[in-house]
PDB file of N, CA and C in Angstrom:
ATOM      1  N   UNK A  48     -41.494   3.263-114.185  1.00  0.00           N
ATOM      2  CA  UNK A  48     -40.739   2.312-113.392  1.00  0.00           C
ATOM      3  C   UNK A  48     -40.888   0.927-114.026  1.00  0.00           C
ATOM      4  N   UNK A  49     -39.773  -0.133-114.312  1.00  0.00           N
ATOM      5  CA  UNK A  49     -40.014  -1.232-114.634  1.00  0.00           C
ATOM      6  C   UNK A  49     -40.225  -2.165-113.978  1.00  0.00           C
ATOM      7  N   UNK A  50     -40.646  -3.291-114.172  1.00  0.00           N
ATOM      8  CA  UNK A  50     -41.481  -3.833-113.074  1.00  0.00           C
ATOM      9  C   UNK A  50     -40.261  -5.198-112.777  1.00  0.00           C
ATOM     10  N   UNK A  51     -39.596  -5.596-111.830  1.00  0.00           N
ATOM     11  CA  UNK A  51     -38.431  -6.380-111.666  1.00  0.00           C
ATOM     12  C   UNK A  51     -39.177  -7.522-111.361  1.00  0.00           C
ATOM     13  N   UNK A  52     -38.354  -8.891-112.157  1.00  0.00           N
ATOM     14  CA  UNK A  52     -39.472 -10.440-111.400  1.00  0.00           C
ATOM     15  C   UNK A  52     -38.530 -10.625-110.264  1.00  0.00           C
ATOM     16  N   UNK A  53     -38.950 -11.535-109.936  1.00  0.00           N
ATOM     17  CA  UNK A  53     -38.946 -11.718-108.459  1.00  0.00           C
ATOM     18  C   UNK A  53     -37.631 -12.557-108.280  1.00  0.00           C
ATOM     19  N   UNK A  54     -37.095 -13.259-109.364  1.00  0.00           N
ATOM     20  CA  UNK A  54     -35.800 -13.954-109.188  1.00  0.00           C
ATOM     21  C   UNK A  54     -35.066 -12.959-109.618  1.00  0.00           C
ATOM     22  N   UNK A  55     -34.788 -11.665-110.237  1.00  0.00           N
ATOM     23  CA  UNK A  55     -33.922 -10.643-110.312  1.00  0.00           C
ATOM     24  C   UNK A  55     -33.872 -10.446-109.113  1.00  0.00           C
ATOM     25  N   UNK A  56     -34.621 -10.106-108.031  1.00  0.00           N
ATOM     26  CA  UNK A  56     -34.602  -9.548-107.036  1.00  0.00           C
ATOM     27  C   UNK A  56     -33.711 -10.494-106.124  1.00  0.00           C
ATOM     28  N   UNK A  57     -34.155 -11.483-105.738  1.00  0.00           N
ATOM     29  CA  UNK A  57     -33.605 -12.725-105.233  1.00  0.00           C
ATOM     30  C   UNK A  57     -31.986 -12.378-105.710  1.00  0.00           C
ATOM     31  N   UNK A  58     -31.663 -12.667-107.185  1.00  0.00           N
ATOM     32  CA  UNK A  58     -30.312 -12.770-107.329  1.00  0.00           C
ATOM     33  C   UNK A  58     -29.330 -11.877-107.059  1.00  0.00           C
ATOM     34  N   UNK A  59     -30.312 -10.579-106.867  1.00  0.00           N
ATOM     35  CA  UNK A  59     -29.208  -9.434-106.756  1.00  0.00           C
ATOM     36  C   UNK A  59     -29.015  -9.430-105.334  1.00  0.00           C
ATOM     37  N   UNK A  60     -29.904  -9.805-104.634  1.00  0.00           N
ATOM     38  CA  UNK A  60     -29.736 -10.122-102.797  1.00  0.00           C
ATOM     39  C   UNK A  60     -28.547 -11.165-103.022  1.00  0.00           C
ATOM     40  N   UNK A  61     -28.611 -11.820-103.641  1.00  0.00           N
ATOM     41  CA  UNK A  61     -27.660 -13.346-103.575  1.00  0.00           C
ATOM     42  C   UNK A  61     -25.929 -12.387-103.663  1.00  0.00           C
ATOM     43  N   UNK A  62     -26.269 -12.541-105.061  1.00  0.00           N
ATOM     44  CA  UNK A  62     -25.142 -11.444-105.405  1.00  0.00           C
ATOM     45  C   UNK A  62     -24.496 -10.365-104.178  1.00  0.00           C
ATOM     46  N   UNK A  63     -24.954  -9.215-103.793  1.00  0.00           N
ATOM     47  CA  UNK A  63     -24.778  -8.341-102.567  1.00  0.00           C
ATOM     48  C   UNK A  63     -24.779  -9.089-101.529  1.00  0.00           C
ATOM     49  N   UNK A  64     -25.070 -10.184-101.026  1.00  0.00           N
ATOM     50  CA  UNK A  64     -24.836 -10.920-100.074  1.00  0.00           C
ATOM     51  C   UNK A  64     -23.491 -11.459-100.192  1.00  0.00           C
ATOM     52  N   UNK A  65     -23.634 -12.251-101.353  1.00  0.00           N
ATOM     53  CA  UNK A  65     -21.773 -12.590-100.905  1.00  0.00           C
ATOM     54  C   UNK A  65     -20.523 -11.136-101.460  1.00  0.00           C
ATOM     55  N   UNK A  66     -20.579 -10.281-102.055  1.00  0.00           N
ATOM     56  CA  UNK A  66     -19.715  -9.234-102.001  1.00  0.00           C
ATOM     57  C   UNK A  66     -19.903  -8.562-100.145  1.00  0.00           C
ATOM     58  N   UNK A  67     -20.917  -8.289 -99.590  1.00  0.00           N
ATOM     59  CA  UNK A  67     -20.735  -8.289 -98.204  1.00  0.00           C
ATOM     60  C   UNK A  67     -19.858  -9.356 -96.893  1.00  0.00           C
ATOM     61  N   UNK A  68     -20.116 -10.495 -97.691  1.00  0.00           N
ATOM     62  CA  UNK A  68     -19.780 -11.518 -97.316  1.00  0.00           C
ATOM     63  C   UNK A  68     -17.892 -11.546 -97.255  1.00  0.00           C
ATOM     64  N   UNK A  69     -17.800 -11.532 -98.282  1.00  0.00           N
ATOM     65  CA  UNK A  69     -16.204 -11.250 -98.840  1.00  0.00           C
ATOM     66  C   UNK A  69     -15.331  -9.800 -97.929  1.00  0.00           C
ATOM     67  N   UNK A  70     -16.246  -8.301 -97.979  1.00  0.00           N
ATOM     68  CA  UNK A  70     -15.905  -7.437 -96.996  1.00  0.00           C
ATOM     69  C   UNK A  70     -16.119  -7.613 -95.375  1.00  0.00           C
ATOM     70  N   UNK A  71     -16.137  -9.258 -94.733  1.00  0.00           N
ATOM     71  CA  UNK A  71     -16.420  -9.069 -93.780  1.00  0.00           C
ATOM     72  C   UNK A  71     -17.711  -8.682 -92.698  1.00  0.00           C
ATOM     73  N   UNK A  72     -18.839  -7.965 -93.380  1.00  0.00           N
ATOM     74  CA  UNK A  72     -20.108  -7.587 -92.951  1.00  0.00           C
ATOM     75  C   UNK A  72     -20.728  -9.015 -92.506  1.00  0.00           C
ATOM     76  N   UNK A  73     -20.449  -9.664 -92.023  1.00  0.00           N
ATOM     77  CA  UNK A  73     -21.499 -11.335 -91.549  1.00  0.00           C
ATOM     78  C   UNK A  73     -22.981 -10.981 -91.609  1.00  0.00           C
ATOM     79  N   UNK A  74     -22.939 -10.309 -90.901  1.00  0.00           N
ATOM     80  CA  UNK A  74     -24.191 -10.447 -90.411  1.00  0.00           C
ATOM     81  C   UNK A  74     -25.831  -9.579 -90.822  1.00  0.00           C
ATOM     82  N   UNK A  75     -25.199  -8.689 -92.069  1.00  0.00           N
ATOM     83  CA  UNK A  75     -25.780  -8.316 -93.446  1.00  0.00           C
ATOM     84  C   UNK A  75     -25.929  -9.120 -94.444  1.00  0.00           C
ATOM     85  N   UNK A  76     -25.119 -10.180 -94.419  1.00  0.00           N
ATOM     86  CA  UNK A  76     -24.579 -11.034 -95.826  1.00  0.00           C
ATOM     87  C   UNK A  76     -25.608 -11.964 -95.448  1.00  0.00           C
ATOM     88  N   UNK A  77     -25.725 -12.321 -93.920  1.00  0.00           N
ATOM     89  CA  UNK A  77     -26.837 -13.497 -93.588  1.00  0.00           C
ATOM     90  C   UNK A  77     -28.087 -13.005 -93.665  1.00  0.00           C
ATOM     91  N   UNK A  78     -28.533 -11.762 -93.425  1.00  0.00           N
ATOM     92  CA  UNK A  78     -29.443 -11.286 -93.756  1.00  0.00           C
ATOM     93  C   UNK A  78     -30.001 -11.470 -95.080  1.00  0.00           C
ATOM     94  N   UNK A  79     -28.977 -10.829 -96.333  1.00  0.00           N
ATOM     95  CA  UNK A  79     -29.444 -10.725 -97.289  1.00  0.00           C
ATOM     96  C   UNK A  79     -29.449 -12.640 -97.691  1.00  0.00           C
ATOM     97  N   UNK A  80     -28.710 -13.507 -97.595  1.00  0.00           N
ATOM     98  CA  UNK A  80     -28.919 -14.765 -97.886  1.00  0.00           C
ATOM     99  C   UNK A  80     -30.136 -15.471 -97.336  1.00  0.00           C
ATOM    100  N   UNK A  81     -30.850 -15.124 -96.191  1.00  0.00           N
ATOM    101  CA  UNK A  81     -32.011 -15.657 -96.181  1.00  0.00           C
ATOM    102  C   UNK A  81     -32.946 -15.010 -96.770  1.00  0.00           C
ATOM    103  N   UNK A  82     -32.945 -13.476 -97.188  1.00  0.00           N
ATOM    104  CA  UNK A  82     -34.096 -13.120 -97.987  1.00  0.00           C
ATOM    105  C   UNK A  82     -34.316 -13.675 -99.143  1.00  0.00           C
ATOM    106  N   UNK A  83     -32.741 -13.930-100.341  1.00  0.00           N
ATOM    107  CA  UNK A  83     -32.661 -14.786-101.169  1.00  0.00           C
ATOM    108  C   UNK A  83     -33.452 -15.864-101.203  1.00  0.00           C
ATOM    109  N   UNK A  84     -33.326 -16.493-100.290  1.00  0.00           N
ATOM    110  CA  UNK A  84     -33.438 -17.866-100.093  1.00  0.00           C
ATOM    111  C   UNK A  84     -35.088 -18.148 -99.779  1.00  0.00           C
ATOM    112  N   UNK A  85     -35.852 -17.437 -99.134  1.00  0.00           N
ATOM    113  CA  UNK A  85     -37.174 -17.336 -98.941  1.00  0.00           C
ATOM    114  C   UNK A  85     -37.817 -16.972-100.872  1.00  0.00           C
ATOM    115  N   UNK A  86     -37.190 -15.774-100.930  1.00  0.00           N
ATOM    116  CA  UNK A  86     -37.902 -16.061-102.426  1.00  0.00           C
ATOM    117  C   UNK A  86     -37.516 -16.636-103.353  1.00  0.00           C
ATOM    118  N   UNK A  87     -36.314 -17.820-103.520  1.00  0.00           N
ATOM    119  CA  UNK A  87     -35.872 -18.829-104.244  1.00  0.00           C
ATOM    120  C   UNK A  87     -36.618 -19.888-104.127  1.00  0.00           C
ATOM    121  N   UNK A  88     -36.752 -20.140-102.704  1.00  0.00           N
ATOM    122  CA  UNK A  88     -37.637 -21.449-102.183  1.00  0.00           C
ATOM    123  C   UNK A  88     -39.642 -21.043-102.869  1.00  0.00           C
ATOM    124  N   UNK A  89     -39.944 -19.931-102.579  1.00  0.00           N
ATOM    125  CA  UNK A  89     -41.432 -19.281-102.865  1.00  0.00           C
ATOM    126  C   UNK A  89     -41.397 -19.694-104.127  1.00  0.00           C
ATOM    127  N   UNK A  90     -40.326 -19.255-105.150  1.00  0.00           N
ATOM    128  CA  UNK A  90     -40.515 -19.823-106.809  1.00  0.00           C
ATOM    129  C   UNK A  90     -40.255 -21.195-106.479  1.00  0.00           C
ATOM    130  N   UNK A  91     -39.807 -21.898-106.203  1.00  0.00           N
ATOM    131  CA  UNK A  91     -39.741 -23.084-106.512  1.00  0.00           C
ATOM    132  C   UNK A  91     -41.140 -24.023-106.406  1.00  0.00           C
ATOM    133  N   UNK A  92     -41.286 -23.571-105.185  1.00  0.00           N
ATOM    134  CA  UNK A  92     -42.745 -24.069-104.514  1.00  0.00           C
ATOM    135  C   UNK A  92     -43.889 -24.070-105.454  1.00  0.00           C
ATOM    136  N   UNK A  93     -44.216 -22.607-106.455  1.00  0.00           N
ATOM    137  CA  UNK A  93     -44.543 -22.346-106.857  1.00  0.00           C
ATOM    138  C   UNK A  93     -44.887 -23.077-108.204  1.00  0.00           C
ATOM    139  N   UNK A  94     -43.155 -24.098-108.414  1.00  0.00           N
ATOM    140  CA  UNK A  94     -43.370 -24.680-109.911  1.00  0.00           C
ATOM    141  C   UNK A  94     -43.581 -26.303-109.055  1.00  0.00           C
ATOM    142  N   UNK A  95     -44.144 -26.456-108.271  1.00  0.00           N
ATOM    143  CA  UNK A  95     -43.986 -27.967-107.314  1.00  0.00           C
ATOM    144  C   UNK A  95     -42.459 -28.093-107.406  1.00  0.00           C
ATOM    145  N   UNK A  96     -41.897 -27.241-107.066  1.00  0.00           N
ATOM    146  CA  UNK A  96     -40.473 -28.315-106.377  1.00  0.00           C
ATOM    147  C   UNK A  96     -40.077 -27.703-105.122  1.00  0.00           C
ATOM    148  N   UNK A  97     -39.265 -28.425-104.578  1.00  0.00           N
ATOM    149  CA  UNK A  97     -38.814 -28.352-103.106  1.00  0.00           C
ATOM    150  C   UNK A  97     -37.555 -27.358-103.176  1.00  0.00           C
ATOM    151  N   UNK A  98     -36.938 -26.647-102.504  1.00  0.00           N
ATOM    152  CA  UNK A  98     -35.519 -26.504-102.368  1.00  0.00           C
ATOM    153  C   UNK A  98     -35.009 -27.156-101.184  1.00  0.00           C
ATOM    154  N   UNK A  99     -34.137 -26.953-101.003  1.00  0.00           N
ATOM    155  CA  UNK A  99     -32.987 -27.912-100.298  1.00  0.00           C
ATOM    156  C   UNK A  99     -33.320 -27.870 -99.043  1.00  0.00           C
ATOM    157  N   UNK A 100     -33.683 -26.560 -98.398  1.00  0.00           N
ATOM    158  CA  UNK A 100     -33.770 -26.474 -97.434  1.00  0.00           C
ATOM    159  C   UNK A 100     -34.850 -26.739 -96.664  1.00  0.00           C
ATOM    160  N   UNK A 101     -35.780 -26.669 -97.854  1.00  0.00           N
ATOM    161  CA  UNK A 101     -37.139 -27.778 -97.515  1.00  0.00           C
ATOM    162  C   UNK A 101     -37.044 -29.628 -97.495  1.00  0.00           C
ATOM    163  N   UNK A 102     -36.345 -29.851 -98.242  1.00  0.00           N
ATOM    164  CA  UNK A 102     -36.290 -31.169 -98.290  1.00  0.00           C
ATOM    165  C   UNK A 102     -34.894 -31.223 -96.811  1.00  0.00           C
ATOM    166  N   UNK A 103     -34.394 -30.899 -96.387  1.00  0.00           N
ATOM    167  CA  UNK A 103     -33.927 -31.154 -95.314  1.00  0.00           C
ATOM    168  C   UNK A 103     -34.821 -30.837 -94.346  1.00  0.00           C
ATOM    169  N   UNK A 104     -35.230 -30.027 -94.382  1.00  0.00           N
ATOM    170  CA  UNK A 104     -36.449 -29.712 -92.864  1.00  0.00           C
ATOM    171  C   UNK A 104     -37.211 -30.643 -93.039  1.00  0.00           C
ATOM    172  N   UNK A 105     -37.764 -31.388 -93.993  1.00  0.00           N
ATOM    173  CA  UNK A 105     -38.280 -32.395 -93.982  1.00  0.00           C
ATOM    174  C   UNK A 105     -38.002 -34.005 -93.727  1.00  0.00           C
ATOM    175  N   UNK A 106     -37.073 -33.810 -94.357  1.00  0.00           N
ATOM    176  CA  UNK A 106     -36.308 -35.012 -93.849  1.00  0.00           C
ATOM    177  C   UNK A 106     -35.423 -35.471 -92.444  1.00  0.00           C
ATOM    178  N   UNK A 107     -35.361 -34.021 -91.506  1.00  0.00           N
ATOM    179  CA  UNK A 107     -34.797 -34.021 -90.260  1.00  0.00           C
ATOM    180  C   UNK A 107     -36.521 -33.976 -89.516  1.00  0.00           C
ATOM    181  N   UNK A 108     -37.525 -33.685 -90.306  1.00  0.00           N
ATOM    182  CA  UNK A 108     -38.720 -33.780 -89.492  1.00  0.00           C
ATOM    183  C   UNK A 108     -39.445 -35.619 -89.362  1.00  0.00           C
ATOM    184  N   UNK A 109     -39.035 -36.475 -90.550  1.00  0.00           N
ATOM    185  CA  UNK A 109     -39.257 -37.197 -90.800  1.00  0.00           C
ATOM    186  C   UNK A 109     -38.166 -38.454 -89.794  1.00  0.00           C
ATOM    187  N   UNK A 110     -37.267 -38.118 -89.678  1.00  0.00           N
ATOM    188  CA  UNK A 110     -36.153 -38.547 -88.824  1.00  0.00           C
ATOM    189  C   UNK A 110     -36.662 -38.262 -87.465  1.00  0.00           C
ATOM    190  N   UNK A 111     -36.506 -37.208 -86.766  1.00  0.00           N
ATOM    191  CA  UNK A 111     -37.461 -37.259 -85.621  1.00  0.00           C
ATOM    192  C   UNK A 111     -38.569 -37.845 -84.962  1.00  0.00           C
ATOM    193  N   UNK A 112     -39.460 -38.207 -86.369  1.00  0.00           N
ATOM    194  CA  UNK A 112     -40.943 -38.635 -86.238  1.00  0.00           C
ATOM    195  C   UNK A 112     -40.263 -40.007 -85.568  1.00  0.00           C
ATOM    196  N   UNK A 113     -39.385 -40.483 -86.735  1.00  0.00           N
ATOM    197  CA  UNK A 113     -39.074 -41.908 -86.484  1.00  0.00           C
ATOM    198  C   UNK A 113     -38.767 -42.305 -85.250  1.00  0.00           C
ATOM    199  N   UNK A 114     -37.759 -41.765 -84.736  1.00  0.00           N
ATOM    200  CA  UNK A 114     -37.500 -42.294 -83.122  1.00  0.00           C
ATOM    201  C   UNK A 114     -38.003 -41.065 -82.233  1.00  0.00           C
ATOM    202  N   UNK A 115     -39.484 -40.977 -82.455  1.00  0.00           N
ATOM    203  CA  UNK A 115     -40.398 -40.264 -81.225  1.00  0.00           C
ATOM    204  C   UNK A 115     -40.233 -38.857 -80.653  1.00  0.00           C
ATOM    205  N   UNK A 116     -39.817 -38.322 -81.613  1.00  0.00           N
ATOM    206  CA  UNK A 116     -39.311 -36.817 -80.906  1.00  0.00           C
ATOM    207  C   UNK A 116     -40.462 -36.494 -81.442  1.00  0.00           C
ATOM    208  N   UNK A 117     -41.457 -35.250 -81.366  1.00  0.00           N
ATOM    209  CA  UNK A 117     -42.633 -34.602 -81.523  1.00  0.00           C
ATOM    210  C   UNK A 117     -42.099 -33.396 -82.506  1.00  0.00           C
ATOM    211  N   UNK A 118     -42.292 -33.170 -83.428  1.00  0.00           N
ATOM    212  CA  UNK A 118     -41.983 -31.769 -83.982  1.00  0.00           C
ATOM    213  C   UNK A 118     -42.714 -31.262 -84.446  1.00  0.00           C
ATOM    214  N   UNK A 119     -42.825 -29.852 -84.495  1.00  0.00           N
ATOM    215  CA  UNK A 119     -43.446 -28.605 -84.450  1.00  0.00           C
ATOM    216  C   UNK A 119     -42.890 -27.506 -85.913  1.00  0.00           C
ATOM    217  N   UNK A 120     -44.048 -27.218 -86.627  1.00  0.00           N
ATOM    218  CA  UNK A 120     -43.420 -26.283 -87.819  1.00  0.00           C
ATOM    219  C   UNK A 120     -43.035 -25.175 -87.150  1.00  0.00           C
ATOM    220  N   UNK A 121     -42.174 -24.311 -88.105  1.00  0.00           N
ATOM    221  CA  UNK A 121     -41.976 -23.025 -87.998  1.00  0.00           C
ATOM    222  C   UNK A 121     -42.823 -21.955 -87.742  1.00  0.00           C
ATOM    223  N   UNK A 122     -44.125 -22.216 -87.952  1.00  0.00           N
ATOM    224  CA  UNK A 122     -45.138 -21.141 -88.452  1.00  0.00           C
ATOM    225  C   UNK A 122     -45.941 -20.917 -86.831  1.00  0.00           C
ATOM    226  N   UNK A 123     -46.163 -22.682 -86.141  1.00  0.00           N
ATOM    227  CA  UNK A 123     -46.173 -22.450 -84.649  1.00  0.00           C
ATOM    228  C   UNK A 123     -45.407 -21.863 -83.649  1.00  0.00           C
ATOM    229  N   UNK A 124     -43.962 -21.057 -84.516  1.00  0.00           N
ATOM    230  CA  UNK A 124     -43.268 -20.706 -83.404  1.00  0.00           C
ATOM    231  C   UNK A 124     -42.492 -19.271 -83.657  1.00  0.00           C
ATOM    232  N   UNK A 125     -43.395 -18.567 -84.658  1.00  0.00           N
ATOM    233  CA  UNK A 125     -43.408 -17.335 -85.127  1.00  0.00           C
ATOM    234  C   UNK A 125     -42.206 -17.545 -86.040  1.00  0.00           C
ATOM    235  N   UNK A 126     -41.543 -18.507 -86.714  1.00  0.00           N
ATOM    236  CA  UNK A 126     -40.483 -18.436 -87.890  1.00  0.00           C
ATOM    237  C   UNK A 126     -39.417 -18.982 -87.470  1.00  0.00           C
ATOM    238  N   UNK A 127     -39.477 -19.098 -86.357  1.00  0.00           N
ATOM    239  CA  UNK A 127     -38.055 -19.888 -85.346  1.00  0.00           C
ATOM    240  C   UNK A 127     -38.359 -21.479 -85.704  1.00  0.00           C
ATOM    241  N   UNK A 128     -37.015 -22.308 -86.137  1.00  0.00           N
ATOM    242  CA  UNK A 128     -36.859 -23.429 -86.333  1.00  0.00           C
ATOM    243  C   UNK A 128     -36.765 -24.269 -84.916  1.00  0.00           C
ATOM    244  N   UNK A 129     -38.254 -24.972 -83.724  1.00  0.00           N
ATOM    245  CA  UNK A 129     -37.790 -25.479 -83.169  1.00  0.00           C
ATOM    246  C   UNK A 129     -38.690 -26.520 -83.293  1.00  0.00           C
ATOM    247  N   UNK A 130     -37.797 -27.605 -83.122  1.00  0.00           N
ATOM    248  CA  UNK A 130     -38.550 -29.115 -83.823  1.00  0.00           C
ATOM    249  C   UNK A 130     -39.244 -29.969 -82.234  1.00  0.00           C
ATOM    250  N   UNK A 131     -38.364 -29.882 -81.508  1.00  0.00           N
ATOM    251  CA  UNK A 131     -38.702 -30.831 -80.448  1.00  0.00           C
ATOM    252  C   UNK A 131     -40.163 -30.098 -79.371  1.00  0.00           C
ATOM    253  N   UNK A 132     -40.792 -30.889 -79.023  1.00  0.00           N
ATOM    254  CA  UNK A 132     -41.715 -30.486 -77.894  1.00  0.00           C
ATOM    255  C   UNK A 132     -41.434 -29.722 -76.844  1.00  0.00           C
ATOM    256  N   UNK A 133     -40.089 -30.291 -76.278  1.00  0.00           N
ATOM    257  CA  UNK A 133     -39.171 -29.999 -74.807  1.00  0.00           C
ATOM    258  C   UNK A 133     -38.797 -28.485 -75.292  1.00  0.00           C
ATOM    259  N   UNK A 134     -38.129 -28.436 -76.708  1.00  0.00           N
ATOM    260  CA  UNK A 134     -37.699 -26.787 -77.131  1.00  0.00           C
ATOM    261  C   UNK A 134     -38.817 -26.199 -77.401  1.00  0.00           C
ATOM    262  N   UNK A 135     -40.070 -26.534 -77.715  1.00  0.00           N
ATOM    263  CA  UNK A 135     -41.401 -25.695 -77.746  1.00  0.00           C
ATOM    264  C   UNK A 135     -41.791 -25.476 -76.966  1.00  0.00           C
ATOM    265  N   UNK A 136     -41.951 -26.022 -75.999  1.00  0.00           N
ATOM    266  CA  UNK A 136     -42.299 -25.537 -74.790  1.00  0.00           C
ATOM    267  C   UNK A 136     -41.247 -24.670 -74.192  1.00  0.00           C
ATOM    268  N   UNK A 137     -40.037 -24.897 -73.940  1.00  0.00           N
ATOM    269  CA  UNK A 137     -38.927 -23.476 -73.447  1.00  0.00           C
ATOM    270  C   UNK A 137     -38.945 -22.082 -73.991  1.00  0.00           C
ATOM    271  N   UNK A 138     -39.410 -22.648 -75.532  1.00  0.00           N
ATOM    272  CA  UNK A 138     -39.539 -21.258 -75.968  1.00  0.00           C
ATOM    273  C   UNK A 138     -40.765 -20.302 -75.804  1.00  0.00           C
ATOM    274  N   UNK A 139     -42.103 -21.504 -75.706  1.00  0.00           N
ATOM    275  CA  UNK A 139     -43.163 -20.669 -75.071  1.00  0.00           C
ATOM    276  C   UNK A 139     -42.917 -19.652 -74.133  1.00  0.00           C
ATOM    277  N   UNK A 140     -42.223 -20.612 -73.222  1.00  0.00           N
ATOM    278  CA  UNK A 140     -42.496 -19.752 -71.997  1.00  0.00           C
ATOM    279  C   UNK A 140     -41.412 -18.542 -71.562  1.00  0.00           C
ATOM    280  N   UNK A 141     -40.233 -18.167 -72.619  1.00  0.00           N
ATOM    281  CA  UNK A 141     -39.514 -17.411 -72.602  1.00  0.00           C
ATOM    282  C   UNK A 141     -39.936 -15.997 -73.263  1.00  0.00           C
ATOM    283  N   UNK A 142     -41.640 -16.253 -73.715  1.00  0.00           N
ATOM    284  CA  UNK A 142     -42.387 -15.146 -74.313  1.00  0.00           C
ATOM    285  C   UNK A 142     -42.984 -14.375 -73.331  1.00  0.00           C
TER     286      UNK A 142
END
């Protein structure tokens, strides 16, 4: 068996994501685009750089800070993007 790196893998998700995408399947295509995208962002990280979607989560976290909203990573809320206190707490308690 040959051993595939990890951005082959990534690209061929990328790739099969948008040919799904094109047949209509949504909601496979989004699937496969965030798996992409988790191990696009993992290499990047990897060489110190950001991807996009980090530097926006950051910069909408940094924006928040500014005019007093409280935000909360992803990792406190099992992978779910919720930034505000008021939505951390709703979502607590919907567990």
């Amino acid at each position: 068996m040959r051993k595939i790196a990890k951005f082959e893998v990534a690209e061929e998700q990328l790739f099969d994501c948008l040919n799904l995408f094109v047949e209509g399947r949504y909601y496979s295509a989004s699937t496969l685009a965030g798996a992409a995208e988790e191990i696009f962002s993992k290499l990047l990280n990897s060489r110190g750089e950001q991807s996009q979607l980090d530097e926006a989560h950051e910069f909408e976290s940094m924006i928040r800070t500014s005019v007093g909203q409280n935000v909360r990573s992803k990792s406190s809320t099992g992978g779910r993007s919720i930034q505000t206190e008021k939505q951390f707490e709703a979502y607590r308690y919907k567990k």
